Coordinates of C-alpha atoms and ligand atoms in Angstrom, one line a residue:
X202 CA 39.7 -25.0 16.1
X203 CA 40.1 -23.8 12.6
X204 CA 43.3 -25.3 10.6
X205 CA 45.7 -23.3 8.8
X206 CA 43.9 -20.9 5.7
X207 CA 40.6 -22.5 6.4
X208 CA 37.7 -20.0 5.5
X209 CA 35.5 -19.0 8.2
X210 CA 32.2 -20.8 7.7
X211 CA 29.7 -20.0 10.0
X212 CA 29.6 -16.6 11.9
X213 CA 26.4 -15.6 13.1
X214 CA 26.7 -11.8 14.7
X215 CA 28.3 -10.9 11.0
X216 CA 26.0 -13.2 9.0
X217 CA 23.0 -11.7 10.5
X218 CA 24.4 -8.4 9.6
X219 CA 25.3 -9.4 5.9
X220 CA 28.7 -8.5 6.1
X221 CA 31.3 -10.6 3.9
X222 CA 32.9 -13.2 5.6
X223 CA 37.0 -12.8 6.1
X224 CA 39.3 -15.1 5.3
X225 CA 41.0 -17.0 8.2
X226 CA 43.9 -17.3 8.8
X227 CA 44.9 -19.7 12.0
X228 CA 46.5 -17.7 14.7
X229 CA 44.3 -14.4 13.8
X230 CA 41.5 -13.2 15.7
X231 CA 38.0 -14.1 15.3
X232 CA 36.2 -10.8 15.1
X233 CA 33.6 -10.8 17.6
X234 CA 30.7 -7.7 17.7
X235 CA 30.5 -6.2 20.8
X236 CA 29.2 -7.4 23.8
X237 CA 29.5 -5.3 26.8
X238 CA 28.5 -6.4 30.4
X239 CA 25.5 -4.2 31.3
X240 CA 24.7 -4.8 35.1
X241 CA 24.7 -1.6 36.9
X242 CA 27.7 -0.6 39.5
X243 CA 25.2 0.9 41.2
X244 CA 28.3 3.8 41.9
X245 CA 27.3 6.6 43.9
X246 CA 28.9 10.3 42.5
X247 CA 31.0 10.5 46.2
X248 CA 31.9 8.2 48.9
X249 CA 32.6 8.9 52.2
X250 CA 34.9 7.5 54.7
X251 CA 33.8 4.0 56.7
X252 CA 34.4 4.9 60.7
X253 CA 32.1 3.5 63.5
X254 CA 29.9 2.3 61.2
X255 CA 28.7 5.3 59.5
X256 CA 29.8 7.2 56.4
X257 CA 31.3 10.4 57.4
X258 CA 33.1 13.2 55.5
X259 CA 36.9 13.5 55.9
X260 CA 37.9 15.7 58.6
X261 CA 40.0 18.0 56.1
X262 CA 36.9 18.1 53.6
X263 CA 39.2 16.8 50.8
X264 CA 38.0 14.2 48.4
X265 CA 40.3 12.7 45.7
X266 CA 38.7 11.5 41.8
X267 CA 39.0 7.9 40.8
X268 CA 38.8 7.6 37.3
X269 CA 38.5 4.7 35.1
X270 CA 41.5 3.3 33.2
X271 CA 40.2 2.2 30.3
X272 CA 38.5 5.6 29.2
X273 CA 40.2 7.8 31.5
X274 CA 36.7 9.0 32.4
X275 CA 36.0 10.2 36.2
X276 CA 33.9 8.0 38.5
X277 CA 33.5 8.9 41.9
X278 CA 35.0 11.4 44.2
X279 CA 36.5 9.6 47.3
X280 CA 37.3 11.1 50.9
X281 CA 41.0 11.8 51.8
X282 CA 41.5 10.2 55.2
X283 CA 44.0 12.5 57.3
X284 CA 45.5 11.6 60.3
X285 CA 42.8 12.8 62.1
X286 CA 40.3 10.4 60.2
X287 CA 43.0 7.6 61.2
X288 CA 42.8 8.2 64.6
X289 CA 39.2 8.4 65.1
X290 CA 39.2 4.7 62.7
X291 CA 41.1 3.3 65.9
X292 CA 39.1 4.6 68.9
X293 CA 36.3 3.5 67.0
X294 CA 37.7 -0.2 66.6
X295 CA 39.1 -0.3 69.7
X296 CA 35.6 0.4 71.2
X297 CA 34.1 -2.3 69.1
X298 CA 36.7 -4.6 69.9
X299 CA 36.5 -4.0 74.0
X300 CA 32.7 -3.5 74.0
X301 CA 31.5 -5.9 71.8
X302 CA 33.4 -8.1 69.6
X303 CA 36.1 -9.8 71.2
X304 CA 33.5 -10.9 74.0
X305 CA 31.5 -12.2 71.5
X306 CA 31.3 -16.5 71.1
X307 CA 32.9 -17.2 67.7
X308 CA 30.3 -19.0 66.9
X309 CA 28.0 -15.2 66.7
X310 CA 30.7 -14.1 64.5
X311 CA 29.8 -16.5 62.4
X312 CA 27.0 -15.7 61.7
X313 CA 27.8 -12.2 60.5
X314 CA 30.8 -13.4 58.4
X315 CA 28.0 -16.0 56.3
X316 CA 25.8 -12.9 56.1
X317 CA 28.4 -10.9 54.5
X318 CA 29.5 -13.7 51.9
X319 CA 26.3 -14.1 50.8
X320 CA 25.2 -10.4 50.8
X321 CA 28.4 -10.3 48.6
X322 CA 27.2 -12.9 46.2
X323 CA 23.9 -11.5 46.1
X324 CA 25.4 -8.5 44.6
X325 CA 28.0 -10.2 42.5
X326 CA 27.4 -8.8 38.7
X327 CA 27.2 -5.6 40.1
X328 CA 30.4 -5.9 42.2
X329 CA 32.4 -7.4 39.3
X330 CA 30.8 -4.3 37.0
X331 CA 32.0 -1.7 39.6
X332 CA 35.9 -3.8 39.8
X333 CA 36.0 -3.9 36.4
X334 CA 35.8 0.1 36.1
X335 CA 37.6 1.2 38.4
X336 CA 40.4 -0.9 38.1
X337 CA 40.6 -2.1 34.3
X338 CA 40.5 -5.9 34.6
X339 CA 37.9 -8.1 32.1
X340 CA 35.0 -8.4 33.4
X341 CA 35.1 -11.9 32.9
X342 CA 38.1 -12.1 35.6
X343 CA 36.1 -9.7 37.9
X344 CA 33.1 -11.5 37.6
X345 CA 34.3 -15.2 37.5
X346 CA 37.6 -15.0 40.1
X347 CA 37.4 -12.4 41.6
X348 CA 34.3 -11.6 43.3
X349 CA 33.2 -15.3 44.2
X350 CA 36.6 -15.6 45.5
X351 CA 35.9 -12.8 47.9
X352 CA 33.1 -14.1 48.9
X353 CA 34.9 -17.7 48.9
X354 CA 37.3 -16.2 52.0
X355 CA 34.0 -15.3 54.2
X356 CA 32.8 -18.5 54.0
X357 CA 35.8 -20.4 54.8
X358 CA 36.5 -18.2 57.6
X359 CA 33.0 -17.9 58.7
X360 CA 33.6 -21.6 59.0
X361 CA 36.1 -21.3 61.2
X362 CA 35.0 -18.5 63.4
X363 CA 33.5 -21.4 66.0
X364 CA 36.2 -23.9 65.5
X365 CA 39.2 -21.9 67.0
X366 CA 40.3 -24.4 69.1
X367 CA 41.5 -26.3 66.5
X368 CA 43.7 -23.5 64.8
X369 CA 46.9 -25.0 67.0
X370 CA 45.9 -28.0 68.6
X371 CA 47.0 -28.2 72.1
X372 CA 46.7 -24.5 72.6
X373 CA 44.0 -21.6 73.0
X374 CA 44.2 -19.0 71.0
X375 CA 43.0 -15.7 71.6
X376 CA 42.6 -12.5 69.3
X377 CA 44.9 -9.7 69.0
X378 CA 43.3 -6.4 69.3
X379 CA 42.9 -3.7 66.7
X380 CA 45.0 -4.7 63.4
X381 CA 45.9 -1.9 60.9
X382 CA 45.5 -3.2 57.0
X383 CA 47.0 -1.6 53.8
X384 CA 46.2 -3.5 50.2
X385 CA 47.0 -2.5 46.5
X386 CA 45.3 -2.3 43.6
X387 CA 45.7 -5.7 41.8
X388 CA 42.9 -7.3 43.3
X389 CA 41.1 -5.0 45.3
X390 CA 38.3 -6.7 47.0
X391 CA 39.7 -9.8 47.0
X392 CA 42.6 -8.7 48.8
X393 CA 40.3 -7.3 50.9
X394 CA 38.5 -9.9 51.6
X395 CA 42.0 -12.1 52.2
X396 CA 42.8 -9.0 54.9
X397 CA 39.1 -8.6 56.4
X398 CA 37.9 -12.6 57.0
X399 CA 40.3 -14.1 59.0
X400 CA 40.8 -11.0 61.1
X401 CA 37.2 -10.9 62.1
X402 CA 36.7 -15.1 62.6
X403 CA 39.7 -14.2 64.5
X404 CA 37.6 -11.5 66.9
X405 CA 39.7 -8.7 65.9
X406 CA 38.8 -5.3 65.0
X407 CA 40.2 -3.1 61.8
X408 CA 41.2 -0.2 60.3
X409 CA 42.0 -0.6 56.5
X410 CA 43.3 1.4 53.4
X411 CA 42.7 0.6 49.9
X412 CA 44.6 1.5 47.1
X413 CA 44.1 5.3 45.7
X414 CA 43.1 4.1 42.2
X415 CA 40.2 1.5 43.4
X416 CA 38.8 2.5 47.0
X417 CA 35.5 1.7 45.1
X418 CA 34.5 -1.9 46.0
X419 CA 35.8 -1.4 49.4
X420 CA 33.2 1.1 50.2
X421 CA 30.7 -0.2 48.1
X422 CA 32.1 -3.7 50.5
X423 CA 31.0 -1.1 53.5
X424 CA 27.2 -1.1 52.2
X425 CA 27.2 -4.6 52.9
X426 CA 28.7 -4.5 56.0
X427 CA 26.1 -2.4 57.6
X428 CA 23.3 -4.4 55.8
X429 CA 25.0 -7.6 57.6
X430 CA 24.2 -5.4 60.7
X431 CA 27.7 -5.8 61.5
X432 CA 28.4 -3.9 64.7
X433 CA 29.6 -0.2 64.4
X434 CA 33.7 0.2 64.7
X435 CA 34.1 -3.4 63.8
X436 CA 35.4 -2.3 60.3
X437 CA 36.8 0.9 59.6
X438 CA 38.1 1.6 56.0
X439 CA 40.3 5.0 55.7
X440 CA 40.8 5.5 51.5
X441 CA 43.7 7.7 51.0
X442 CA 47.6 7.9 49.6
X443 CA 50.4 6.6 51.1
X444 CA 50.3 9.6 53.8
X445 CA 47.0 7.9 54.8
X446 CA 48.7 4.4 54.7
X447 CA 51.4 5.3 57.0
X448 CA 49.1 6.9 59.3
X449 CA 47.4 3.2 59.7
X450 CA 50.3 1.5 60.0
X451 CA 52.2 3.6 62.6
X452 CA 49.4 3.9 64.9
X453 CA 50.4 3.5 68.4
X454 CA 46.6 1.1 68.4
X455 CA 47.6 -1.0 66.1
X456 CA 48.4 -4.6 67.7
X457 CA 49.6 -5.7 64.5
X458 CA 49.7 -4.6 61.0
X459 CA 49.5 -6.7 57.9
X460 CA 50.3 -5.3 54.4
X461 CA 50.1 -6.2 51.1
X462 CA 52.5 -4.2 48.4
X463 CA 55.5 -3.6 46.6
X464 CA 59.0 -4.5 48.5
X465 CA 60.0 -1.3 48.4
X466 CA 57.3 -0.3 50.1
X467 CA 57.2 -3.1 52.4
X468 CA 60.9 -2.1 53.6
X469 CA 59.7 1.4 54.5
X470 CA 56.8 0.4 57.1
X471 CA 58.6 -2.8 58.7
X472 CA 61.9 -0.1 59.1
X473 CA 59.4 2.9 60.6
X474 CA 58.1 0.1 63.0
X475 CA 61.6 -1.6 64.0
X476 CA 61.5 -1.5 67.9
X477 CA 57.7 -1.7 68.4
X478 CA 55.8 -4.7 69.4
X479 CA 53.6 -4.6 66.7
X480 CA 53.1 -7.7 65.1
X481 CA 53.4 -7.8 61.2
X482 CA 52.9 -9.6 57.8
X483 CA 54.3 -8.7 54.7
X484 CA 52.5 -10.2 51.1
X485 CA 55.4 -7.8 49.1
X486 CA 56.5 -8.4 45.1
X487 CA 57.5 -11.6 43.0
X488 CA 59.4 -12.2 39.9
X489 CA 58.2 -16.2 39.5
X490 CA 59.6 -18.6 37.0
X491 CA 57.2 -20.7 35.3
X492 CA 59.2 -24.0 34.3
X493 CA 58.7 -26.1 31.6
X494 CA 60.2 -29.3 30.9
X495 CA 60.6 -31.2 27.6
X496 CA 58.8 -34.4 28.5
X497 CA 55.9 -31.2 29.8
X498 CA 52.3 -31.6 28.3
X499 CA 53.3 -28.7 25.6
X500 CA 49.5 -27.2 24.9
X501 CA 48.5 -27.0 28.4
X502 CA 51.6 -25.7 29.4
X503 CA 51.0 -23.1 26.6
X504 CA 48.1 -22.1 28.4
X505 CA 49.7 -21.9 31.7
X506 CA 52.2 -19.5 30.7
X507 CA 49.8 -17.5 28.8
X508 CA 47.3 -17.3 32.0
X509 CA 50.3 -16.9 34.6
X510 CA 51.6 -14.1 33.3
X511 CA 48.8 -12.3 31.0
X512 CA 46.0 -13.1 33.5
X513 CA 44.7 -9.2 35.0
X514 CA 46.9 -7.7 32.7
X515 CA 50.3 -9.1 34.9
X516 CA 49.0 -7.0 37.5
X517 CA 49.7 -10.0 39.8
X518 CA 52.3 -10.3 42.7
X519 CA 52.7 -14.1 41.7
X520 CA 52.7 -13.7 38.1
X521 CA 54.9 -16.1 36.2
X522 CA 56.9 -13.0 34.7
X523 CA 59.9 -15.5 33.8
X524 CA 59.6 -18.6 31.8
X525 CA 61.7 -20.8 32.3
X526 CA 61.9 -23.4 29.4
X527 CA 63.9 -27.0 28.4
X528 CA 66.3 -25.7 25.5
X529 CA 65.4 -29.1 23.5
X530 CA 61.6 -27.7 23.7
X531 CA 62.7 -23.6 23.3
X532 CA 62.0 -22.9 19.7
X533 CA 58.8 -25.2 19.3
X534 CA 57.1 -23.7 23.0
X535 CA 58.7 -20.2 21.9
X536 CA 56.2 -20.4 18.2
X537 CA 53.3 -21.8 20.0
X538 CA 53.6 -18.7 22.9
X539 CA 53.5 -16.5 20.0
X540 CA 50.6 -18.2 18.2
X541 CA 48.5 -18.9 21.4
X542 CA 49.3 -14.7 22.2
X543 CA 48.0 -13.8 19.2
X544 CA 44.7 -14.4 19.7
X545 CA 44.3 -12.8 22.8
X546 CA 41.7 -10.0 22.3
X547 CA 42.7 -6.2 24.2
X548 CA 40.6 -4.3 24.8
X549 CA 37.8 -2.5 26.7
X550 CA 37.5 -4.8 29.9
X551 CA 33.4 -4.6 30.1
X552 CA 33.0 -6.8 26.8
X553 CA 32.9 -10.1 28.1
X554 CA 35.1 -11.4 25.6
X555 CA 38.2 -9.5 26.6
X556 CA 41.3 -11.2 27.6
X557 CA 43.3 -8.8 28.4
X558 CA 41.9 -5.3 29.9
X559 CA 43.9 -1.6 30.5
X560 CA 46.7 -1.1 33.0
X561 CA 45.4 0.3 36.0
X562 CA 46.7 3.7 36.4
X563 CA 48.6 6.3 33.8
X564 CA 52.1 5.8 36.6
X565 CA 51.7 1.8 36.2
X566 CA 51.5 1.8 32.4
X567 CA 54.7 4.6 32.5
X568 CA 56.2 1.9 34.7
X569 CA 55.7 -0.7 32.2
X570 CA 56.9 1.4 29.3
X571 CA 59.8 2.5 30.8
X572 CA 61.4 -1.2 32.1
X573 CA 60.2 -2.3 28.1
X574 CA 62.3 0.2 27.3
X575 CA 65.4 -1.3 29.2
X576 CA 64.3 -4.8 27.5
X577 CA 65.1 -3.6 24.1
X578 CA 68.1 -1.2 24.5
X579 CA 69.9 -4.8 26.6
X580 CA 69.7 -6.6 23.4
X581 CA 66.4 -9.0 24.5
X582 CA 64.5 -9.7 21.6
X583 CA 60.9 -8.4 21.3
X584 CA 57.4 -9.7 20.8
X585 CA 54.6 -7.9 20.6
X586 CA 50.5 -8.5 20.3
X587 CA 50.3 -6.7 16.7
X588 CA 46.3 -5.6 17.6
X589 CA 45.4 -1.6 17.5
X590 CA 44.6 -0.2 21.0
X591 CA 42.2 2.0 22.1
X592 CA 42.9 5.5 21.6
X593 CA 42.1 6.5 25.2
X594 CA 43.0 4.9 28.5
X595 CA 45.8 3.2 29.2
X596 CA 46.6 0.0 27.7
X597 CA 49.5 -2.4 27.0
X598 CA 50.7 -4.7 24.3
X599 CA 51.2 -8.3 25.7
X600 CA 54.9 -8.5 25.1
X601 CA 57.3 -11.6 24.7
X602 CA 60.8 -11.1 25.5
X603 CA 63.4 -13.8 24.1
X604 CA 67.2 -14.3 24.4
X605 CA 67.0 -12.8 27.9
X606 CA 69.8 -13.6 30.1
X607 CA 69.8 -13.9 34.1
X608 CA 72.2 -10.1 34.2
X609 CA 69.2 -8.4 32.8
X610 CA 66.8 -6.3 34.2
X611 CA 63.9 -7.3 33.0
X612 CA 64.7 -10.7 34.1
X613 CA 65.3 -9.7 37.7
X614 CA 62.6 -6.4 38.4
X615 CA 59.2 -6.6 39.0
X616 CA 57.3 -5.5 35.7
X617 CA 54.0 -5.8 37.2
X618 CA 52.7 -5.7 33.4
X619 CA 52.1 -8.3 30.8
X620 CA 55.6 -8.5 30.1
X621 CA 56.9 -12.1 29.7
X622 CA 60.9 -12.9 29.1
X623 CA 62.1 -16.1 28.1
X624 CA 64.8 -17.6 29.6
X625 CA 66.5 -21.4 28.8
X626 CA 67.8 -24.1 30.5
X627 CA 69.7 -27.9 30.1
X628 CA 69.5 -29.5 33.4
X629 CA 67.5 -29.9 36.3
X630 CA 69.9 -27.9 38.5
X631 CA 70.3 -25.3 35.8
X632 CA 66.6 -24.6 36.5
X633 CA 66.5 -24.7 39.9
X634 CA 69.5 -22.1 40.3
X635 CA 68.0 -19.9 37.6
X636 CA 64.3 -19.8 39.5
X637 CA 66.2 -19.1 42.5
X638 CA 68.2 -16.7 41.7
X639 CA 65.7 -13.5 42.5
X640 CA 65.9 -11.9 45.6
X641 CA 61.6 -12.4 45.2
X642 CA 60.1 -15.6 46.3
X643 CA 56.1 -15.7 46.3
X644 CA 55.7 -18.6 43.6
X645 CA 56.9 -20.7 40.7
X646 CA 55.3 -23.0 38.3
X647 CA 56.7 -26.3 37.2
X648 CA 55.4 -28.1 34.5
X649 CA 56.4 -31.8 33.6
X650 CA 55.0 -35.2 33.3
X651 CA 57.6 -36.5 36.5
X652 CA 56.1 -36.7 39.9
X653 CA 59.5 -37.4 40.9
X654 CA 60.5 -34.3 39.5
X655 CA 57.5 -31.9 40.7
X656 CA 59.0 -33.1 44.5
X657 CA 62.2 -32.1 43.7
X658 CA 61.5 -29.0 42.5
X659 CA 58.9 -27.9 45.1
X660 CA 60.9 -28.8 47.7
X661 CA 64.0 -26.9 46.5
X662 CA 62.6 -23.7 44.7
X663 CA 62.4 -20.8 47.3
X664 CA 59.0 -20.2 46.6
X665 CA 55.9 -19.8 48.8
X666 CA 53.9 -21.4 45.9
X667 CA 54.7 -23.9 43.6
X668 CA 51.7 -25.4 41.1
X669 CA 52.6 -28.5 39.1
X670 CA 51.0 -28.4 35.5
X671 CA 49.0 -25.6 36.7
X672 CA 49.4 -22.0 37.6
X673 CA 47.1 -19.3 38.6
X674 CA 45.4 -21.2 41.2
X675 CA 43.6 -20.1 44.1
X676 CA 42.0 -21.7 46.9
X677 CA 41.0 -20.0 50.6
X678 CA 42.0 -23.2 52.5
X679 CA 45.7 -23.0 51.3
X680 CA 48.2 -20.7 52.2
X681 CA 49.8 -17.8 50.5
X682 CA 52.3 -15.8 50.9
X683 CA 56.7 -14.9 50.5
X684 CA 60.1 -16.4 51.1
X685 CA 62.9 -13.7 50.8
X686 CA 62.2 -10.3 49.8
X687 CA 58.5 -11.2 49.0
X688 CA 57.5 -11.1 52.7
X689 CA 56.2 -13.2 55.5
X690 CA 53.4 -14.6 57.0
X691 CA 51.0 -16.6 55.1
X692 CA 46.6 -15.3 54.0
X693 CA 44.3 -18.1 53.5
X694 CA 44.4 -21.2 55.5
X695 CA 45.0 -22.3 59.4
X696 CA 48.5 -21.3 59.1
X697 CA 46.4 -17.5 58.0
X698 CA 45.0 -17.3 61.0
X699 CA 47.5 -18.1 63.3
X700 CA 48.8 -14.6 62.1
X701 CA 45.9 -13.0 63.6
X702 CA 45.9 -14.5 67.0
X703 CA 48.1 -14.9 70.1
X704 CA 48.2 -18.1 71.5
X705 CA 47.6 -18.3 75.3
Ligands
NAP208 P1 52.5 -0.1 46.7 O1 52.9 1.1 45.9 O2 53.5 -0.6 47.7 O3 51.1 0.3 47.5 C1 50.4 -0.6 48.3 C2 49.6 0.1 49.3 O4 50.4 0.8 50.2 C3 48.7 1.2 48.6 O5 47.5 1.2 49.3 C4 49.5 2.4 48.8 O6 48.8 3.6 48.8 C5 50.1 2.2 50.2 N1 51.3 3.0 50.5 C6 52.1 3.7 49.7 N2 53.1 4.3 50.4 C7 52.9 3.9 51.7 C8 53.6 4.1 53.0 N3 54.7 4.8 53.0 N4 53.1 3.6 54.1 C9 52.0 2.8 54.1 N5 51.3 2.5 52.9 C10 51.7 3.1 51.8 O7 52.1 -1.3 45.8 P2 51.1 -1.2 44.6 O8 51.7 -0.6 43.4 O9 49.7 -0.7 45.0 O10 50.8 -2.8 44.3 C11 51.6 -3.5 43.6 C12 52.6 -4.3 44.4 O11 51.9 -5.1 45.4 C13 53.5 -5.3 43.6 O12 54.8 -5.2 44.0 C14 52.9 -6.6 43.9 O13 53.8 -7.7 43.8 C15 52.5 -6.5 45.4 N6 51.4 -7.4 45.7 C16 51.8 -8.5 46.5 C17 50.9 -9.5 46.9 C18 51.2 -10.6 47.8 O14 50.3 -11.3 48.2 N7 52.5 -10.8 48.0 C19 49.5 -9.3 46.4 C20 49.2 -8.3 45.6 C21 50.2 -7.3 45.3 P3 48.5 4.3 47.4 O15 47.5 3.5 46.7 O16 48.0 5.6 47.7 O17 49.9 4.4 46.7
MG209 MG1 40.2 3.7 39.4

C-alpha cells in the first residue's frame, strides 16, 4: 500500500512504454493501461424465442434491439413474445410436464441438471463476456460471481433432485405443475438460474421472462439446454416487456408463479391474481442498512460498505444503500469511506480492472439522477467519485450522501444505483429502530466485534438476511428472500424448494 506522497516506484505497463512516472498521492488512482477481457460472446445478430424446445420466431414477427450500456452500441435483436407466444410456452410445458417430466425418477433429473452446470462452466468466459455487454457489470463480477454462481445453483439442486424425501421430513412431496417465472435485470442469469434449478429438481415444468435489457444469457442459457438434451417443453423462455410478463403470470396454466422485481411491480401481479389458486413468491426491493459499531474492525468494515453497496453498480435488491454508523466512529469511518471510494476505477466493464461498470439502461441511470437530485435539494451533503466518465453509455458517479436523516427520501426509496447515505446512531436500540424503520426488509449488515451483539441484532432486525462482519455473501444452500414489502418465499436452500412443491 503506498503511504501518503510516496512516489511511484515501480510500474511496469508505463515503464515499458517510457512514459514519466507520476507522482502519488495516497488515495489517487493507480493508472493502469488497458486490459480488456477478450473471450468471444459468441452473440448471434437475432435470437429467437425458446418454446418446446426449439427456437422459433415470435408469432407477431416483432423483435426488440438490446444494446449495450456502456457504449450504447446495438447487440442483438430479440423476439417479442405476444400472448400468443405465451400460450403456446404453456401447452408446451404442460406437455413436457404430463408426458415426460414429472414421471421421471428424480434421480434422471439429475442427471440433466449436472449436465447443465457443467455445460455452463464449460462455457464460462464466454458467458461472463456476453453478461458483461449486455448488462454493464465488470467483468470481473460476471466472470468471478456471477456465472459460477449460476452454475453453483444446478449443482446444489441437481443434488437434491434424488433426495426429495428429505425436503420435509415426515412428508412426501410432490411437484406442482407448470410455474410461470419473471426476473430483472440485476443479475440476469443468476437469477435465472435461482428461478430454473430448484423448479426442475422439483419436476416442474416452466415458462420464463427475462428482463427487456438482458434476454441475452437466457437464450444463450437455451443453447445449453438443448445440448444437455434436456427434453423439449421442459423450459420455455418468452423475452418481452412487461405486456409479455403479465401474459406469464396471469396464465390460467400457471400452478404457481414466482417473481423477482421492484415492489411496485410486485403489488401489480399478486393484486391481478388475488382470488386464484395460484401459488406465489415474491423476491421484490430492499433499502438495507449496513451497521457499524465503534468497537467494529474499522478497515474491513470499510470494505464491506464499499462492496455492499458499490458492488454491480448498486444494481442489487440487497444492497446496503444505508449505512448505519456508531456516532463515536462517524467522522473517522466517514474519511476512510471517502478515501477507500476514491480509488475505485469506472469505467468500461470489459477491462478486468474495473470496479465499478455502467448503469444498465438510459431509464435506470434517469432514475438515479433524478432521486440524486432529491438528495441535494433536502439539504444531504454530497460526495462524489471526482473521475471523468466515459462520454458514451450510461454511467454513474459512486456518490456518498452525509447528514441524512430518517424523513428523507433518499433514506427511505430504493435508489437501485451506487448511491450510499450515511446515517448515525448512539445506542443499540437507536440502530435497531433506524434499520427497521423501512417498509423493505430483504437484508442488513451488522458489523461489530460482540457475538452477543450480532444475536441481538439478527434476531431483532426485520430482515431476511443479516451478515455479521460480512456483506455481499452468497451461498445456494442458504435461503434468500423478504420480510415486509420485500416479498415472500425464500430461493436457495430446502426451505427454496418447499416453494416449488406440494406436500402430499
Ligand atoms: P421491474 O421493473 O419490477 O421488472 C422486473 C421484471 O418484471 C422484468 O422482467 C419486467 O419486464 C417485468 N414486468 C414489468 N411489468 C410487469 C407486469 N405488469 N407484469 C409482469 N411482469 C412485469 O424490476 P427491475 O427494474 O427489472 O428490477 C429491479 C428491481 O428488482 C429492484 O426493485 C430490486 O430490488 C428487485 N430485485 C429483487 C430481488 C430479490 O431477490 N428480492 C433480486 C433482484 C432484484 P421489463 O424488463 O420489460 O420491464
Ligand atoms: Mg442490454
Amino acid at each position: 500500500m503506498p503511504t501518503l506522497t510516496e512516489k511511484k516506484s515501480a510500474r511496469p505497463t508505463s515503464r515499458a512504454q517510457g512514459r514519466p512516472l507520476p507522482e502519488l498521492i495516497f488515495g489517487d488512482l493507480w493508472e493502469y493501461d488497458p486490459s480488456p477481457e477478450t473471450a468471444d460472446p459468441k452473440l448471434k445478430a437475432r435470437y429467437e424465442l425458446f418454446i418446446g424446445g426449439k427456437f422459433v420466431p415470435p408469432s407477431s414477427g416483432k423483435y426488440f434491439d438490446s444494446i449495450n450500456p456502456a457504449n450504447e452500441s446495438k447487440l442483438a435483436e430479440i423476439a417479442w413474445a405476444n400472448v400468443t407466444d405465451v400460450d403456446a410456452a404453456y401447452v408446451a410445458a404442460q406437455k413436457a410436464y404430463d408426458t415426460v417430466w414429472r414421471k421421471m425418477p428424480g434421480r434422471e433429473r439429475a442427471k440433466y441438471i449436472y449436465r447443465i452446470a457443467r455445460l455452463l462452466q464449460d462455457r464460462a468466459r464466454e458467458f461472463a463476456v456476453a453478461e458483461t455487454l449486455d448488462g454493464g457489470k465488470p467483468i470481473k463480477e460476471s466472470r468471478d460471481f456471477d456465472v459460477p454462481m449460476a452454475a453453483a445453483h444446478f449443482f446444489y439442486h441437481a443434488g437434491w433432485a434424488d433426495k426429495l424425501d428429505y425436503v420435509a421430513p415426515g412428508r412426501k412431496v410432490a411437484p406442482l405443475g407448470v410455474v410461470g417465472q419473471v426476473i430483472p435485470w440485476n443479475f440476469p442469469l443468476l437469477m435465472l438460474a435461482w428461478k430454473l434449478a430448484p423448479a426442475l429438481a422439483m419436476g416442474n415444468c416452466i415458462v420464463i421472462k427475462p428482463a427487456e435489457t438482458t434476454s441475452i444469457t437466457a437464450l444463450k442459457l437455451a443453447e445449453i439446454l438443448q445440448d444437455a438434451g434436456l427434453p423439449a417443453g421442459v423450459v420455455n423462455i418468452v423475452p418481452g416487456f412487461g405486456d409479455t410478463g403479465a401474459a406469464v403470470m396471469g396464465h390460467a396454466t400457471a400452478a404457481k408463479v414466482a417473481f423477482t422485481g421492484s415492489t411496485e411491480v410486485g403489488k401489480i401481479i399478486m393484486r391481478s391474481l388475488a382470488g386464484t389458486d395460484k401459488k406465489m413468491t415474491m423476491e421484490l426491493g430492499g433499502k438495507a442498512a449496513n451497521i457499524v459499531f465503534d468497537d467494529a474492525p474499522i478497515d474491513q468494515a470499510v470494505e464491506g460498505v464499499i462492496n455492499g453497496i458499490f458492488f454491480n453498480q448498486g444494481h442489487v435488491c440487497c444492497a446496503g444503500s444505508r449505512l448505519l454508523v456508531h456516532e463515536p466512529i462517524a467522522k473517522t469511518f466517514l474519511a476512510k469511506l471517502k478515501t477507500r471510494m476514491r480509488v475505485l476505477r469506472v469505467g468500461d466493464p470489459l477491462d478486468k480492472n474495473t470496479d465499478i461498470g455502467a448503469i444498465n439502461s438510459k431509464e435506470q441511470l434517469g432514475t438515479i439522477e433524478r432521486l440524486v437530485g432529491v438528495g441535494i435539494k433536502e439539504g444531504a451533503e454530497m460526495f462524489q467519485h471526482p473521475c471523468k466518465l466515459p462520454s458514451k453509455g450510461y454511467y454513474f458517479r459512486p456518490t456518498i450522501f452525509s447528514n441524512v436523516s430518517m424523513s428523507h427520501r433518499i433514506a427511505r426509496e430504493e435508489i437501485f444505483g451506487p448511491v450510499l447515505s450515511v446515517i448515525t446512531f448512539r445506542t443499540v436500540d437507536e440502530a435497531i429502530e433506524k434499520a427497521n424503520n423501512t417498509a423493505y426488509g430483504l437484508s442488513a449488515g451488522v458489523w461489530t466485534d460482540k457475538g452477543s451483539r450480532i444475536l441481538k441484532m439478527s434476531t431483532e432486525l426485520k430482515a431476511g438476511v443479516v451478515w455479521a462482519n460480512t456483506y455481499n455473501k452468497f451461498d445456494p444452500t442458504s435461503p434468500f428472500g423478504g420480510y415486509k414489502e420485500s416479498g415472500f418465499g425464500r430461493e436457495g436452500g430446502r426451505q427454496g424448494l418447499l416453494d416449488y412443491c406440494k406436500l402430499v
